[in-house]
XYZ file of C-alpha atoms in Angstrom:
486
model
C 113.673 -60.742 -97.444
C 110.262 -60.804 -99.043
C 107.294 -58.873 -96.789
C 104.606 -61.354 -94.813
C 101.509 -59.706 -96.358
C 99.454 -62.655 -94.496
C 100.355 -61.317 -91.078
C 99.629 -58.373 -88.569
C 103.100 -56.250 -88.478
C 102.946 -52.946 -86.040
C 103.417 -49.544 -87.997
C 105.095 -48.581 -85.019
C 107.824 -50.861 -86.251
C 107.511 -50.757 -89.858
C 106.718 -47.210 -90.644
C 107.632 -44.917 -88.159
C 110.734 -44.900 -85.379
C 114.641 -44.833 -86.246
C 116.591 -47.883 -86.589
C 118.440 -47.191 -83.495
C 115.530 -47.254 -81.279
C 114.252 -50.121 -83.214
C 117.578 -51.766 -82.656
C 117.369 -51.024 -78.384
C 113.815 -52.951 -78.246
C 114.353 -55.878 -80.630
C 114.726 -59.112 -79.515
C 118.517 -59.629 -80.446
C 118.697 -56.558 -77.993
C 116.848 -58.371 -74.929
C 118.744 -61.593 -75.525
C 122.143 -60.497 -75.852
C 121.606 -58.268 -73.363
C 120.144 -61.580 -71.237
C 123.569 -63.480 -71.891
C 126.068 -60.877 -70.419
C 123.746 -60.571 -67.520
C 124.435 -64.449 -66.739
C 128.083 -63.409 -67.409
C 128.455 -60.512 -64.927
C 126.196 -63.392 -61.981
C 128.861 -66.115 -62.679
C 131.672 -63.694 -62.776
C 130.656 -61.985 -59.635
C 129.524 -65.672 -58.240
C 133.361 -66.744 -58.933
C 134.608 -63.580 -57.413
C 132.485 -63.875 -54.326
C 134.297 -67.544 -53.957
C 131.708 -70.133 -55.576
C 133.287 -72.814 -57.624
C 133.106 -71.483 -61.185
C 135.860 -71.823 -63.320
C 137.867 -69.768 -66.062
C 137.088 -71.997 -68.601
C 133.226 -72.156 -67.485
C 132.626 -68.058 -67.851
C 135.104 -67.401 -71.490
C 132.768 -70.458 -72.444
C 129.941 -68.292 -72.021
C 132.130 -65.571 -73.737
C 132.752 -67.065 -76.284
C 128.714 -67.603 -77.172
C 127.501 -64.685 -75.657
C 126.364 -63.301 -79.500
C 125.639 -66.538 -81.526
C 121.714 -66.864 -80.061
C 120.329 -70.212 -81.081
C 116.866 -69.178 -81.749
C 115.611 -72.022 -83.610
C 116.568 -74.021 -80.104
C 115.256 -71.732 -77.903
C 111.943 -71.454 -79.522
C 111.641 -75.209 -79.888
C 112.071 -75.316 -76.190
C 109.531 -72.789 -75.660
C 107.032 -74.757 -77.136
C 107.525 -77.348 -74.655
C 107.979 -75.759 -71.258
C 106.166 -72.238 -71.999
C 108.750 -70.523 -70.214
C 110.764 -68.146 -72.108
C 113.621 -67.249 -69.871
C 114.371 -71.348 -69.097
C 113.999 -71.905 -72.867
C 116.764 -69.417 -73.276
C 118.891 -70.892 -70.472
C 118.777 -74.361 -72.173
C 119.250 -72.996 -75.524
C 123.058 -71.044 -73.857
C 123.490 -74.610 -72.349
C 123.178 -76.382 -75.395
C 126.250 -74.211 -76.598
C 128.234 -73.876 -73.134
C 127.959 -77.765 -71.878
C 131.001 -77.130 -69.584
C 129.218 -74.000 -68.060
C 125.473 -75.356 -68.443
C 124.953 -75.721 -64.730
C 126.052 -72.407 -63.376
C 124.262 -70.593 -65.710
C 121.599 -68.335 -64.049
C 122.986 -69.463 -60.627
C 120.208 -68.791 -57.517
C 118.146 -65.973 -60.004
C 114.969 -65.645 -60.795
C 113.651 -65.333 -64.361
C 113.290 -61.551 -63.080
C 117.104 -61.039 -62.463
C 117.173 -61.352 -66.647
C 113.772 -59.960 -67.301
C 113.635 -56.485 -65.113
C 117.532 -55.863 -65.074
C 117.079 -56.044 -69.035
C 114.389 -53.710 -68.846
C 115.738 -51.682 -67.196
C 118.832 -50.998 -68.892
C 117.230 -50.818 -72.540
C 114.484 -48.060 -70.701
C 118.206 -46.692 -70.023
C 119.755 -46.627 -73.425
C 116.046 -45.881 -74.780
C 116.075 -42.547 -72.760
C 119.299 -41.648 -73.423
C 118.433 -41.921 -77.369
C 115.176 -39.591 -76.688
C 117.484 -37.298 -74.678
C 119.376 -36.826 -77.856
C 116.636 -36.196 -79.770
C 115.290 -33.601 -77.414
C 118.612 -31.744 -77.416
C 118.471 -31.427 -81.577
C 114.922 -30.576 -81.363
C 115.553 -27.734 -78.865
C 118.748 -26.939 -80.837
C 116.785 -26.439 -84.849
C 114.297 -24.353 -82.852
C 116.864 -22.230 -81.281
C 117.768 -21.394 -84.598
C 114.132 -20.165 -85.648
C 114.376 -18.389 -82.749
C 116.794 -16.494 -83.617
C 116.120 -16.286 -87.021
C 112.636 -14.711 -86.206
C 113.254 -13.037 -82.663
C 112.257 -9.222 -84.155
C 109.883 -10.424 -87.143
C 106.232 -8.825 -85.156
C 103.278 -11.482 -85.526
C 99.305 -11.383 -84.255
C 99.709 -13.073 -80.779
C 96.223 -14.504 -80.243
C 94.687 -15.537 -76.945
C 91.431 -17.659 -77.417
C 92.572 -17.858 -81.018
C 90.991 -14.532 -81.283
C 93.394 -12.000 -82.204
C 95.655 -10.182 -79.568
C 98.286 -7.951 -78.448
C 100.980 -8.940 -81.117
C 104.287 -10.755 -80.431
C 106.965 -12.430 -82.799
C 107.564 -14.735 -84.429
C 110.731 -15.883 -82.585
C 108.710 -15.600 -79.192
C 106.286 -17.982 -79.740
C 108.725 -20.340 -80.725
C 110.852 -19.915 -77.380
C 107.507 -21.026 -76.085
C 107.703 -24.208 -77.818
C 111.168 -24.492 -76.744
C 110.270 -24.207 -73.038
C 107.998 -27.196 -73.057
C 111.330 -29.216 -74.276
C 113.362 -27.925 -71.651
C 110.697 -28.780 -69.066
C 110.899 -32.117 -70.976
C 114.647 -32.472 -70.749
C 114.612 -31.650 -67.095
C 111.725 -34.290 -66.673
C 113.862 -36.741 -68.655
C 117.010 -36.177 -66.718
C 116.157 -37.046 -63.673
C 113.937 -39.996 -64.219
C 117.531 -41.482 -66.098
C 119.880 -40.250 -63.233
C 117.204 -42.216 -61.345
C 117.152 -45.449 -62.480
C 118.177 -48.219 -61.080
C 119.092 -52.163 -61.799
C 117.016 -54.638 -59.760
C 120.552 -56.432 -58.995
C 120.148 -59.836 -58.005
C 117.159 -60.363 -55.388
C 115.919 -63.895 -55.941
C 112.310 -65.311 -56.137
C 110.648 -62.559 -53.316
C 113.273 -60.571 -53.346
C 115.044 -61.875 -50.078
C 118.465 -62.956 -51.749
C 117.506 -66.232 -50.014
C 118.771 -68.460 -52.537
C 122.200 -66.475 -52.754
C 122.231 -66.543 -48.818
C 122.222 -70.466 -49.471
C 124.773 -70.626 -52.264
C 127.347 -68.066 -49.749
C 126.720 -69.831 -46.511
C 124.795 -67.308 -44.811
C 127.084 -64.608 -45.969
C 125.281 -61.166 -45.976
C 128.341 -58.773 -46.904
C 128.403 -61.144 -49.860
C 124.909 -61.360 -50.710
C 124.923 -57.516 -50.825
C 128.397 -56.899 -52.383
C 126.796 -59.578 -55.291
C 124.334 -56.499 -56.231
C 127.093 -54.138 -56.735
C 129.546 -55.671 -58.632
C 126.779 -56.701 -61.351
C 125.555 -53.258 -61.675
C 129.093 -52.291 -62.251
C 129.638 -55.392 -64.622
C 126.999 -54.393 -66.923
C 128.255 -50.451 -67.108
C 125.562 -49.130 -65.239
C 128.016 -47.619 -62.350
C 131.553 -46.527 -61.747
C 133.701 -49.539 -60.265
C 133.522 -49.343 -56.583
C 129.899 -47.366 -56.716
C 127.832 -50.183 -57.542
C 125.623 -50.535 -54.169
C 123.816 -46.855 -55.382
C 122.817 -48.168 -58.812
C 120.452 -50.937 -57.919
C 117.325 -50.506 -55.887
C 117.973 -51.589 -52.178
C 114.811 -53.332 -52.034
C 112.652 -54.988 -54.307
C 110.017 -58.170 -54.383
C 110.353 -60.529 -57.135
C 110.421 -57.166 -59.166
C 111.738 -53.756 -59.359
C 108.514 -51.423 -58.575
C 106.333 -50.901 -61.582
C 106.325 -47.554 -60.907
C 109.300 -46.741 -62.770
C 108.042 -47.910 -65.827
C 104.958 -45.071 -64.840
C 107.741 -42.790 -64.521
C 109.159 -43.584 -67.103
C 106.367 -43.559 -69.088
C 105.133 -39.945 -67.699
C 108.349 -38.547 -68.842
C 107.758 -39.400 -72.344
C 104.128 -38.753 -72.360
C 105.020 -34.988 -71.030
C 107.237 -34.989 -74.869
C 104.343 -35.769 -76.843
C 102.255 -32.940 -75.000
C 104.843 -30.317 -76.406
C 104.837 -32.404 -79.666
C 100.848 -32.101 -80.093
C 101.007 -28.448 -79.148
C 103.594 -27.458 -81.243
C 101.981 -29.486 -84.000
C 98.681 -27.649 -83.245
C 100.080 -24.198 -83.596
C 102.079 -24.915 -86.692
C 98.788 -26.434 -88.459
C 96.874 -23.250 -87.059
C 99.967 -21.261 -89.043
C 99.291 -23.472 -92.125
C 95.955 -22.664 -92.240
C 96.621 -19.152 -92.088
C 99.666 -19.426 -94.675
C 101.983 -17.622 -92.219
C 103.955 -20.590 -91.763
C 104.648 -24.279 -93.322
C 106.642 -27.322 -92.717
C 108.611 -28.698 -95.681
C 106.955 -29.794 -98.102
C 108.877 -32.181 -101.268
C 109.141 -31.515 -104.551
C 107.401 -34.557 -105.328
C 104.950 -34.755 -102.483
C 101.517 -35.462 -103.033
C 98.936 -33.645 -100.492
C 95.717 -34.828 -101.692
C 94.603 -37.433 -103.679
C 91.818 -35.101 -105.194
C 92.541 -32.070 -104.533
C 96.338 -31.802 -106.512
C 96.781 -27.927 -105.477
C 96.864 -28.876 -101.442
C 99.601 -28.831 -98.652
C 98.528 -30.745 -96.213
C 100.731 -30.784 -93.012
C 100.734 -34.471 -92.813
C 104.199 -34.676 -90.674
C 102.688 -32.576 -87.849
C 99.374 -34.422 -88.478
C 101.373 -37.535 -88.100
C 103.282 -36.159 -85.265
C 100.182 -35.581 -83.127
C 98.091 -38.877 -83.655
C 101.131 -40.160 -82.112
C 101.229 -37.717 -79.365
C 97.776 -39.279 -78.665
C 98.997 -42.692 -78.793
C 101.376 -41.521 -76.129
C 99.764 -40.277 -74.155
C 96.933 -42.564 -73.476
C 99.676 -45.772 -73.578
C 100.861 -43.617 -70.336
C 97.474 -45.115 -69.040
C 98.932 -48.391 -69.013
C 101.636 -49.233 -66.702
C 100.198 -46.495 -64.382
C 97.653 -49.649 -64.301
C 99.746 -52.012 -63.937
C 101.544 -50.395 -60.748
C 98.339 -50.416 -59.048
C 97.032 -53.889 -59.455
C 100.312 -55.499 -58.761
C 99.868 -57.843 -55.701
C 102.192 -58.097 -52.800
C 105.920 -59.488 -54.502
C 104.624 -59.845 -57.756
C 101.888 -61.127 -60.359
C 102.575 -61.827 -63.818
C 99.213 -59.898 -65.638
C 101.919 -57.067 -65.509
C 103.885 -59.018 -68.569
C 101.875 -58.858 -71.751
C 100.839 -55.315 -71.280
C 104.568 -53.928 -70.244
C 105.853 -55.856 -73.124
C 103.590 -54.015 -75.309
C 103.190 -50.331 -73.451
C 106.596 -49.433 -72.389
C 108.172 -50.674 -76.263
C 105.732 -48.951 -77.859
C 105.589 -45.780 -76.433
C 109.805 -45.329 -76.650
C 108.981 -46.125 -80.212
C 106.158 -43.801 -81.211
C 108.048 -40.839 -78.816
C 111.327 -41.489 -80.970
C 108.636 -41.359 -84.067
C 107.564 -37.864 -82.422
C 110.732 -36.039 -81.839
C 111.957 -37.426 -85.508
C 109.476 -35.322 -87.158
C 110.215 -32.575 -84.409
C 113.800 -32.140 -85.492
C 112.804 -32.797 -89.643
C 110.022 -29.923 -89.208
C 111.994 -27.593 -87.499
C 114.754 -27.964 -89.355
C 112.921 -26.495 -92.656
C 110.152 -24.689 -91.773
C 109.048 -21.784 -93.814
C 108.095 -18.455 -92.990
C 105.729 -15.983 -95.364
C 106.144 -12.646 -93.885
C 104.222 -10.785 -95.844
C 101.114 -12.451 -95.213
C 102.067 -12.472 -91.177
C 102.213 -8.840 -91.434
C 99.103 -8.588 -93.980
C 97.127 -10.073 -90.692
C 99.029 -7.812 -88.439
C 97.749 -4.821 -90.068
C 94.177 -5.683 -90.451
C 94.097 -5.919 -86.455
C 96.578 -3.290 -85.709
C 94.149 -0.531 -85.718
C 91.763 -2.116 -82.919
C 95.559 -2.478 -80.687
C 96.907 1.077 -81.420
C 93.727 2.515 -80.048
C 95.023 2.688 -76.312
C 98.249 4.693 -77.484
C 95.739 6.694 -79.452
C 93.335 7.979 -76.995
C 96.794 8.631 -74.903
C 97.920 10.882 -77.207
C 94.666 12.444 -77.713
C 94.624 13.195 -73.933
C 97.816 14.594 -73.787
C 96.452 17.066 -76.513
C 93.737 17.936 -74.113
C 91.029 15.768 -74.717
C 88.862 13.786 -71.814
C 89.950 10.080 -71.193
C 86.042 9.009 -71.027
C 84.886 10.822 -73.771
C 87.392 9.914 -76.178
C 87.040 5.985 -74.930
C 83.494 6.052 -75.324
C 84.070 7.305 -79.055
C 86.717 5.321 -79.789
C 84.611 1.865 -78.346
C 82.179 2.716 -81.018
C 84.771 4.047 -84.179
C 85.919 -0.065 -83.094
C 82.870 -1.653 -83.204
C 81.095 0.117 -86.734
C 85.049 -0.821 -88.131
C 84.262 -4.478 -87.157
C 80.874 -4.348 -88.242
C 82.525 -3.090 -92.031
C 84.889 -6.340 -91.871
C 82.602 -9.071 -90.639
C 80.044 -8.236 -92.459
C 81.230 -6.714 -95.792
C 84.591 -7.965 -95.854
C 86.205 -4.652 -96.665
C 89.185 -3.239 -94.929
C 89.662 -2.394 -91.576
C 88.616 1.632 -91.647
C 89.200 2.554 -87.803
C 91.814 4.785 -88.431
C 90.091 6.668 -90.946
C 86.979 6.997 -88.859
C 89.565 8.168 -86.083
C 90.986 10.809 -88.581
C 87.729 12.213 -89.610
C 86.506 12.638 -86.048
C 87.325 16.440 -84.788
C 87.129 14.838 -80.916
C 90.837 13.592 -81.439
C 91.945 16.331 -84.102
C 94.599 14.636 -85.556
C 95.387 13.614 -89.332
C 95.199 10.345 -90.822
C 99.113 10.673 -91.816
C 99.626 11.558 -88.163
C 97.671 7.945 -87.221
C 99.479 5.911 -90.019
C 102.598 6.438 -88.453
C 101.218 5.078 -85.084
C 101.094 2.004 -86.645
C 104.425 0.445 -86.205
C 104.296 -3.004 -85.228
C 107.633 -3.096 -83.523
C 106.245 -0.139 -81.645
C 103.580 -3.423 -79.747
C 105.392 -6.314 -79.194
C 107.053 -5.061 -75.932
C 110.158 -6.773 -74.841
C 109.949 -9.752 -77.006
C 112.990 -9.284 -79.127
C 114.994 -9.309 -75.971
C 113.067 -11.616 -73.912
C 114.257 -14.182 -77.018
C 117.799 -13.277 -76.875
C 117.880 -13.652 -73.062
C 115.960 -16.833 -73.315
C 118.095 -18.227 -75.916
C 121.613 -17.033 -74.290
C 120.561 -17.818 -70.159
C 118.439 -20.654 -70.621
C 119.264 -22.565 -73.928
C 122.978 -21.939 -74.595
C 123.668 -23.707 -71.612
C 121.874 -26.468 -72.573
C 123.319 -27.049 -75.969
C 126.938 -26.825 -74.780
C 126.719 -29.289 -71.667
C 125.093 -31.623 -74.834
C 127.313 -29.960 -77.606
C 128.446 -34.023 -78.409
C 124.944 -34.926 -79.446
C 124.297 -32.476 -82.049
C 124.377 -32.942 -85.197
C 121.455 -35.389 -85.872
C 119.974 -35.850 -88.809
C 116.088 -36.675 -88.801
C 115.256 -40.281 -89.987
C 111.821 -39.848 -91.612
C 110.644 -43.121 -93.862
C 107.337 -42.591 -94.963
């Protein structure tokens, strides 16, 4: 199909997320999705004794997936009401069962139940996502747990760690993600079928004043549509709601998947911090082009790309937080055009996000001779502490010898800022007869395993208490492969 050059298309759609998530927020989605929800309220209508027939609901079977489009849109145009355009349009093709279809509901019973269950399917594709993120940088992890590395606080440089640490800290943001994530989707709920001002007075019409019915009507079309167990229907839709389910889920929602692009940005910041410094890269093609001038250049354009949507993210979370505040009473509709936009968009650009997560972490690449090149230029200043120690131990005053050794640090600084020569401390150190000790003797103080504490083990633990668990209660979503277009 040729491309519309004439007309505004989203990147978000044409550039950026998988074709799954696509798929969960496109409009064959929404309206299929609209058709077996008028399924499950005649079916449960029939059940609960109304007089709708056999033939009436495999009618609507039988047309549930050929959407006439080109009718419903014509309608549209004439009544400017989308959800009545697409009940005329299912009418067109189910005469028998035209006038049971969307029985005592409100446009809302399609609208918010919909939303709801794609928000469902939309988290549950993120939650996979998540798990193969956490899993490729479990593997780093691993990979990297005893490999020592400048820790820097203040991005000035600090008592070291590894390599493998740090990244368990990016994996902890992820977990506190997943947690997040988990129970905002063990939360949701369908807004069942509440009519106009969410009374159920139009169902309390159709079933005589029947309240057991009106409320068993909620449960069997959560169950209908898969969204509960049969039999535990009546805890998967909200008890109470006014012509819609609160907007604050769509907040939640929304905060859960803003809290993923905060990880996202920082671990994008760190990596790009690593790139400068040539420690570390993301992949980077064979035939890749980083600069249109400057041919010789790497530019880390996934994380790049993975953090300006971060941003987007995060400031779309603005939005239906909004929108839950300004709602009046039962309902108002300048909720609409922004949720339609906010709450599609953001599942998109967060699927975008964790895409790149799992293709970056999945080959990044590690120089470790220029991580410990910048180890030992600082190393000096760190072993200083366990120098004057063993100085004392030798008989030498605690004061004195941290008095000389604050100002062997500070000429040794001067030599690198401002004649960019080597870090001398050590030699200074040697040559002073207040710690009488050789430069040999010093060199071998210089160990960098001998400084990064428990960090090897606090990995392992990490990986095996915290992480392991993870991955094997979600061992059947691994296995995803990143889906990166541009």
């Amino acid at each position: 199909m040729p491309m519309d050059y004439k007309n505004y298309t989203s990147p978000l759609s044409e550039r950026y997320p998988s074709t799954d998530m696509k798929y969960i927020f496109s409009p064959e989605k929404k309206f299929r999705t609209w058709r077996k929800l008028w399924i499950a309220l005649a079916e449960a209508e029939k059940e609960l004794g109304l007089d709708i027939t056999d033939d009436q609901i495999e009618e609507l079977k039988s047309h549930k997936d050929e959407i006439n489009y080109d009718v419903a849109k014509a309608r549209e145009k004439e009544v400017r009401h989308d959800v009545m355009s697409h009940v005329y349009a299912y009418g067109k093709q189910c005469p028998k069962a035209k006038g049971i279809i969307h029985l005592g509901a409100t446009s809302c019973f399609v609208g918010d139940n919909t939303d709801i269950i794609l928000m469902a399917e939309g988290l549950s594709l993120i939650k996979k996502k998540l798990i193969n993120a956490i899993h490729q940088l479990a593997i780093f992890a691993e990979t990297y747990k005893d490999m020592p590395t400048l820790g820097f606080t203040h991005y000035q440089a600090a008592q070291p760690t590894t390599v493998g640490k740090r990244a368990t800290l990016w994996i902890q943001d992820l977990v506190l993600d997943l947690e997040d994530l988990s129970y905002v989707l063990g939360s949701l709920r369908l807004r069942g079928a509440k009519g106009t001002t969410g009374t159920q007075a139009s169902f309390m019409e159709l079933f005589e004043g029947d309240q057991e019915k009106c409320r068993r009507l909620d449960a069997l079309i959560a169950e209908k549509m898969g969204f509960a167990s049969d039999g535990d229907g009546e805890n998967h839709v909200y008890p109470v709601t006014g012509q819609t389910y609160s907007r604050k889920v769509d907040s939640r929602v929304l905060n859960v998947l803003s809290g993923i692009a905060q990880s996202a940005h920082k671990f994008s910041n760190d990596l790009r911090l690593l790139q400068h410094m040539k420690e570390m890269e993301e992949p980077f093609e064979i035939n890749q082009i980083g600069s249109s001038a400057m041919a010789y250049k790497r530019n880390p354009m996934r994380s790049e790309r993975m953090a300006s949507l971060a941003n987007y993210v995060m400031s779309d979370a603005m939005n239906p937080q909004i929108t839950a505040a300004t709602q009046w009473f039962e309902r108002t509709l300048d909720d609409s055009a922004n949720k339609r936009i906010a709450v599609s968009e953001a599942f998109l650009a967060t699927d975008s996000i964790l895409e790149l997560y799992i293709n970056i972490t999945s080959g990044m690449v590690v120089y470790p001779e220029v991580i410990k090149k910048h180890l030992m230029a600082e190393l000096p200043f760190m072993a200083t502490e366990n120098i004057i120690m063993d100085a004392v131990k030798r008989g030498g005053d605690r004061q004195e010898l941290h008095e000389r050794i604050r100002q062997h640090s500070m000429e040794a600084a001067k030599v690198v800022k401002e004649q960019g020569k080597a870090n001398d401390l050590i030699t200074r150190i040697a040559a002073d007869p207040l710690f009488g000790v050789s430069e040999p003797d010093l060199q071998s103080v210089l160990e960098p395993e001998n400084y990064v504490g428990r960090a090897p083990f606090q990995v392992s633990e990490f990986l095996e208490k915290v992480v392991k668990p993870i991955l094997d209660e979600n061992s059947d979503l691994l296995g995803l492969e990143a889906e990166i277009n541009l």
